[in-house]
XYZ file of C-alpha atoms in Angstrom:
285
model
C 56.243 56.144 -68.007
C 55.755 53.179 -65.514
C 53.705 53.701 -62.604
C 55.976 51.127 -60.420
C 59.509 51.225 -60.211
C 61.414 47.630 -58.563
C 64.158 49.816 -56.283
C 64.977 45.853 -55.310
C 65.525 42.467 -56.060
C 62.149 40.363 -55.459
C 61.505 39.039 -52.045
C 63.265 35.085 -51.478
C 62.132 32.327 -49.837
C 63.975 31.809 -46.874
C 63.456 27.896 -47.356
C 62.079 26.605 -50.971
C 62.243 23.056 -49.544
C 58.833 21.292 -49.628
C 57.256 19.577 -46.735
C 56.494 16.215 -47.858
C 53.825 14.228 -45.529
C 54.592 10.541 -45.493
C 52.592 7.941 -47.104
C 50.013 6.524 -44.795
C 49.192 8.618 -41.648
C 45.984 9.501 -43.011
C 43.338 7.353 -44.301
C 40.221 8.887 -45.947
C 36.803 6.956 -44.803
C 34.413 5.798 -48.026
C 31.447 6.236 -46.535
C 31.531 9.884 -44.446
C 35.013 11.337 -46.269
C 36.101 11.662 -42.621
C 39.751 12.021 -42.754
C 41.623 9.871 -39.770
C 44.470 9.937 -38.387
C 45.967 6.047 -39.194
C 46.967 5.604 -35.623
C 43.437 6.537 -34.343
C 42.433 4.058 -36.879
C 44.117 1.185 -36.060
C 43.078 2.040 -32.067
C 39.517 1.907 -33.198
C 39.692 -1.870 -34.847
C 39.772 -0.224 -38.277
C 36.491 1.358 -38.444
C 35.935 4.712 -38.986
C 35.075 7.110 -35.694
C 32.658 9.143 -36.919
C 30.049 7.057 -39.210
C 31.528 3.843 -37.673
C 32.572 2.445 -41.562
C 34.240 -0.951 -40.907
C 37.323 -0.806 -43.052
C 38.690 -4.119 -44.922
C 41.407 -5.294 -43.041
C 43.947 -8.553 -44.051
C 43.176 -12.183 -42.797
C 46.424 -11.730 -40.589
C 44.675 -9.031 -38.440
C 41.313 -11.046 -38.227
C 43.482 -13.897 -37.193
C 45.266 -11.849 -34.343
C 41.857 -10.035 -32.825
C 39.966 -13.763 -32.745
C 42.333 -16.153 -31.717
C 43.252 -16.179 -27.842
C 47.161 -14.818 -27.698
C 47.407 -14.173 -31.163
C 48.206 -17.668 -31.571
C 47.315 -19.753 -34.571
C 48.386 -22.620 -36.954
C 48.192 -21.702 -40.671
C 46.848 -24.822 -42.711
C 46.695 -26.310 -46.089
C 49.444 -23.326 -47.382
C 50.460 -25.714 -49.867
C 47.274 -25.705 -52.067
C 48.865 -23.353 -54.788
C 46.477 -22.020 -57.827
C 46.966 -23.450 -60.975
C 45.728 -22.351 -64.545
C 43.962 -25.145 -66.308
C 41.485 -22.870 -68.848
C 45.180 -21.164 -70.239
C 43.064 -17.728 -69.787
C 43.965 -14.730 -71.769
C 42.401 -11.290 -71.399
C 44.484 -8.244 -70.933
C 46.557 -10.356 -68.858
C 47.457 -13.702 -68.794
C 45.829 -15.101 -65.588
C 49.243 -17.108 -65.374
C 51.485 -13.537 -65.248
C 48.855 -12.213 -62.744
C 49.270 -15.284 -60.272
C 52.767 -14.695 -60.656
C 52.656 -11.218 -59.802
C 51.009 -11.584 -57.099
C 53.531 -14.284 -55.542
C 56.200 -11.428 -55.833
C 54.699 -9.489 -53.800
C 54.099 -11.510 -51.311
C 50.519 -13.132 -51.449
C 51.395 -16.522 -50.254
C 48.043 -17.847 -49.260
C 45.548 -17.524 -52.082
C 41.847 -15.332 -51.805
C 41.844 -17.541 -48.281
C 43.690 -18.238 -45.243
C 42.331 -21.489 -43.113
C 43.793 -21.545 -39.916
C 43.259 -23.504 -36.273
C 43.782 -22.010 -33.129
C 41.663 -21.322 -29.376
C 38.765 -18.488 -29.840
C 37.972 -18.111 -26.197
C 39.102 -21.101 -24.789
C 37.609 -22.714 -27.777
C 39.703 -24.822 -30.644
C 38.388 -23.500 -33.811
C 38.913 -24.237 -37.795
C 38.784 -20.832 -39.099
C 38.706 -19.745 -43.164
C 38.779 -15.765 -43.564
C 39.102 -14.385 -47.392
C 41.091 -11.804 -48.401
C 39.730 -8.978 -50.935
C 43.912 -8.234 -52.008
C 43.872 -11.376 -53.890
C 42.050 -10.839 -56.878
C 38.937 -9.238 -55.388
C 38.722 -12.306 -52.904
C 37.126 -14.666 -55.959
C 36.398 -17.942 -55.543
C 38.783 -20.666 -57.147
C 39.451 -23.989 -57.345
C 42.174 -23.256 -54.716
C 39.667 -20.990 -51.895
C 37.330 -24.353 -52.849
C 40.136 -26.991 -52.076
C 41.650 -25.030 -49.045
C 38.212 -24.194 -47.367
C 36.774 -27.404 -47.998
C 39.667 -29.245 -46.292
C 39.394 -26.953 -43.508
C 35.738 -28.142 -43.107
C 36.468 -32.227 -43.365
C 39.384 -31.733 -40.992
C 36.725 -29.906 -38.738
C 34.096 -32.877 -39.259
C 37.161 -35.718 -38.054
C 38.074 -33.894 -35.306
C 34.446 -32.242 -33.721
C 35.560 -28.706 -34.265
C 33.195 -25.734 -34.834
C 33.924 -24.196 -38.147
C 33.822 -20.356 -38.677
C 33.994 -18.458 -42.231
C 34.620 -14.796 -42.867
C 33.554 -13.920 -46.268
C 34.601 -11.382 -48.424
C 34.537 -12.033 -52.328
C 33.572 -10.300 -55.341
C 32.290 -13.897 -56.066
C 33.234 -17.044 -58.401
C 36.868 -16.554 -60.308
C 36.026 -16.110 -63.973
C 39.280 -17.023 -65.415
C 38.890 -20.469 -64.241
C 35.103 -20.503 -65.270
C 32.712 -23.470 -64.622
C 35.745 -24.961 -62.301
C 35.183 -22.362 -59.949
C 31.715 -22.532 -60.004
C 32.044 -26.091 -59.271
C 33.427 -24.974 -55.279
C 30.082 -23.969 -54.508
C 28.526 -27.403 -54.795
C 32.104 -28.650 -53.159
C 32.164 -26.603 -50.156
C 28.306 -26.851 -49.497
C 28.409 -31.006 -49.738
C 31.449 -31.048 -47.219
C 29.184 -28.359 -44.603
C 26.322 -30.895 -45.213
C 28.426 -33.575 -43.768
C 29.662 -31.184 -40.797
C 25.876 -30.540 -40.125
C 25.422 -34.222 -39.985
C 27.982 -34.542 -37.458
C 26.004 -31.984 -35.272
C 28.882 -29.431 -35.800
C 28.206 -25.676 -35.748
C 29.147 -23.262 -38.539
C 28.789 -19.488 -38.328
C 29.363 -17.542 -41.269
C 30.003 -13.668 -40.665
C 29.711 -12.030 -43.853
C 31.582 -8.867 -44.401
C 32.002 -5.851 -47.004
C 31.716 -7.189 -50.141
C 29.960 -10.833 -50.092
C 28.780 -11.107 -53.435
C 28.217 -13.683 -56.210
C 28.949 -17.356 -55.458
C 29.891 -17.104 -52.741
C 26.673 -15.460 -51.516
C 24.711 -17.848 -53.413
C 26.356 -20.850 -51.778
C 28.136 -21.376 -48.057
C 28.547 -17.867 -47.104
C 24.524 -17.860 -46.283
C 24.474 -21.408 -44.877
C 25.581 -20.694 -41.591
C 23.742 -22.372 -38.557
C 23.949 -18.644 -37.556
C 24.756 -16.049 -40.475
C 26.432 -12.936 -38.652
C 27.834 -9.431 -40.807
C 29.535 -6.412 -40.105
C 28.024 -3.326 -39.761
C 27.082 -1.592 -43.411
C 28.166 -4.494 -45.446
C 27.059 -5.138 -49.161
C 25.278 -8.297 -49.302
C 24.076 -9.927 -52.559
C 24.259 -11.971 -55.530
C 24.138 -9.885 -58.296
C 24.689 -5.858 -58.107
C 22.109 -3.488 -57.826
C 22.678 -1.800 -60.638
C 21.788 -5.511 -62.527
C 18.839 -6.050 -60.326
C 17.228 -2.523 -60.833
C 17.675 -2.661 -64.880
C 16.041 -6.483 -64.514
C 13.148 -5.907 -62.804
C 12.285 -2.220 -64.178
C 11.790 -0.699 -60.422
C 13.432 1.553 -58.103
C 15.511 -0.253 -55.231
C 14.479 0.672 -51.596
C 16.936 2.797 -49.241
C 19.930 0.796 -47.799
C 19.103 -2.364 -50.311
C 21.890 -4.987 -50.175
C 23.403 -3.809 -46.706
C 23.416 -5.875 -43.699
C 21.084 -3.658 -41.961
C 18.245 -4.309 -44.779
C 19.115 -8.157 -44.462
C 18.815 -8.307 -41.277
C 15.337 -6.523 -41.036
C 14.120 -9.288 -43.382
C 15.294 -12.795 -42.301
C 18.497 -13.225 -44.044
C 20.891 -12.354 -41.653
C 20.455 -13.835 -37.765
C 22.735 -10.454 -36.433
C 24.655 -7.781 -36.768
C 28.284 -7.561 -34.662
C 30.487 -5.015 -34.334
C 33.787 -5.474 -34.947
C 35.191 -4.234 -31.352
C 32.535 -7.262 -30.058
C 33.030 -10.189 -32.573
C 35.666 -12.072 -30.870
C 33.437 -12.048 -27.902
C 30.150 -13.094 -29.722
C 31.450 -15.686 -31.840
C 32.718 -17.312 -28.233
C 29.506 -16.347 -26.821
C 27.514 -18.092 -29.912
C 30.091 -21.443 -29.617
C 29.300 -21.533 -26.052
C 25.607 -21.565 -26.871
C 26.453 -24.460 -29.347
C 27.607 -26.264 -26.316
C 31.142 -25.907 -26.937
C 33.298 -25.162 -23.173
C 36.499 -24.048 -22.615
C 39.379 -26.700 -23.529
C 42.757 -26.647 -22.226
């Protein structure tokens, strides 16, 4: 004999409908797992309330919080990528460029633009981490390298935001060759008594570490930025020791010489113009 007895039919759900959240109102913060609401996000300059994590964000933004009015001239967009090893892996480095044209990366692993920073006419180069993990091509080489010369003719100040996994393998010793490229055409800017500040941001790595991105008359980073040539995980099985706390952040470069300051992100607009000034750059109408 059962102990229960159903007298009924089973309870229903009112409403069996799920509530679906949309994509994209939260975002979930790397460093402190803080979850944020994406509007408080983008009111904070991308960077994380509670540790104070700067989140990547696309040259496009960059290019709207620096230049005065959000006003800017896009250069050198022409300068496509081409594929002169024929590289094969898992994918054909031909199909990937391709795929990424579809959907909608027009500009390569850089964007080199002109424009006023406070008051200021600028030639400004800002890479972009979407594009292949920001590596360094023949293309970033041709496009940032013109953006330099044209600097050097004119007697602009020239300002690089890195961020870059490092040199582009599937185009091997041709993109290694930018780094000697780029760093001859700053040589000639130098000459020319031209300023160059490169602010490093999270990741700067590889080549491009090794080569422009710390040859900055002043060498600026974000806040909690990794920093270095090869990874840590390399550099720990090399030399056999345990890495100090913090190693390869900006805040451990900064503490020993490499890096000339740290800005916040909310403040960079106003320090770079603040830095140009000091350069002797003035206001230009």
């Amino acid at each position: 004999m059962s102990w229960f007895i159903k007298k009924s039919a089973p309870i229903r759900r009112t409403n069996d409908k799920k509530v679906e959240i949309p994509k994209g109102l939260w975002e979930k913060c790397p460093a402190c797992k803080e979850i944020i609401y994406r509007q408080e996000l983008d009111r904070n300059d991308s960077v994380c309330p509670k540790c104070g994590y700067h989140f990547r964000i696309s040259p496009a933004e960059r290019f709207n919080r620096l230049f005065d009015d959000e006003k800017f001239q896009v250069l050198f967009n022409d300068v496509q990528p081409q594929d002169p090893l024929g590289f094969k892996a898992v994918k054909r480095y031909k199909d990937q460029l391709k795929s990424l044209e579809k959907r909608g990366f027009q500009e390569e692993a850089v964007w080199v633009a002109r424009g006023h920073i406070g008051g200021i006419e600028s030639v400004v180069g800002i890479m972009d981490f979407s594009f292949l993990g920001g590596s360094m091509g023949s293309v970033v080489g041709e496009k940032i390298t013109r953006g330099i010369e044209a600097a050097t003719e004119e007697g602009l100040p020239v300002i690089i935001f890195s961020c870059s996994g490092g040199a582009r393998m599937m185009e091997g010793a041709i993109s290694l060759m930018q780094m000697a490229k780029i760093s001859s055409a700053l040589a000639y800017l130098s000459k020319k008594r031209l300023p160059f500040i490169s602010v490093l941001t999270d990741p700067t790595t590889g080549g491009v570490t090794a080569s422009y991105a710390m040859l900055g008359d002043l060498n600026i980073a974000e806040p909690k930025a990794l920093i270095g040539f090869a990874g840590p995980r390399v550099i720990q099985q090399t030399i056999k020791q345990e890495l100090p706390p913090g190693f390869q952040r900006s805040e451990f470069l900064l503490e020993h010489g490499m890096l000339d300051a740290i800005v916040k992100r909310s403040e960079l607009k106003e320090k770079i113009t603040k830095y140009l000034r000091f350069f002797n750059f003035t206001y230009q109408d």
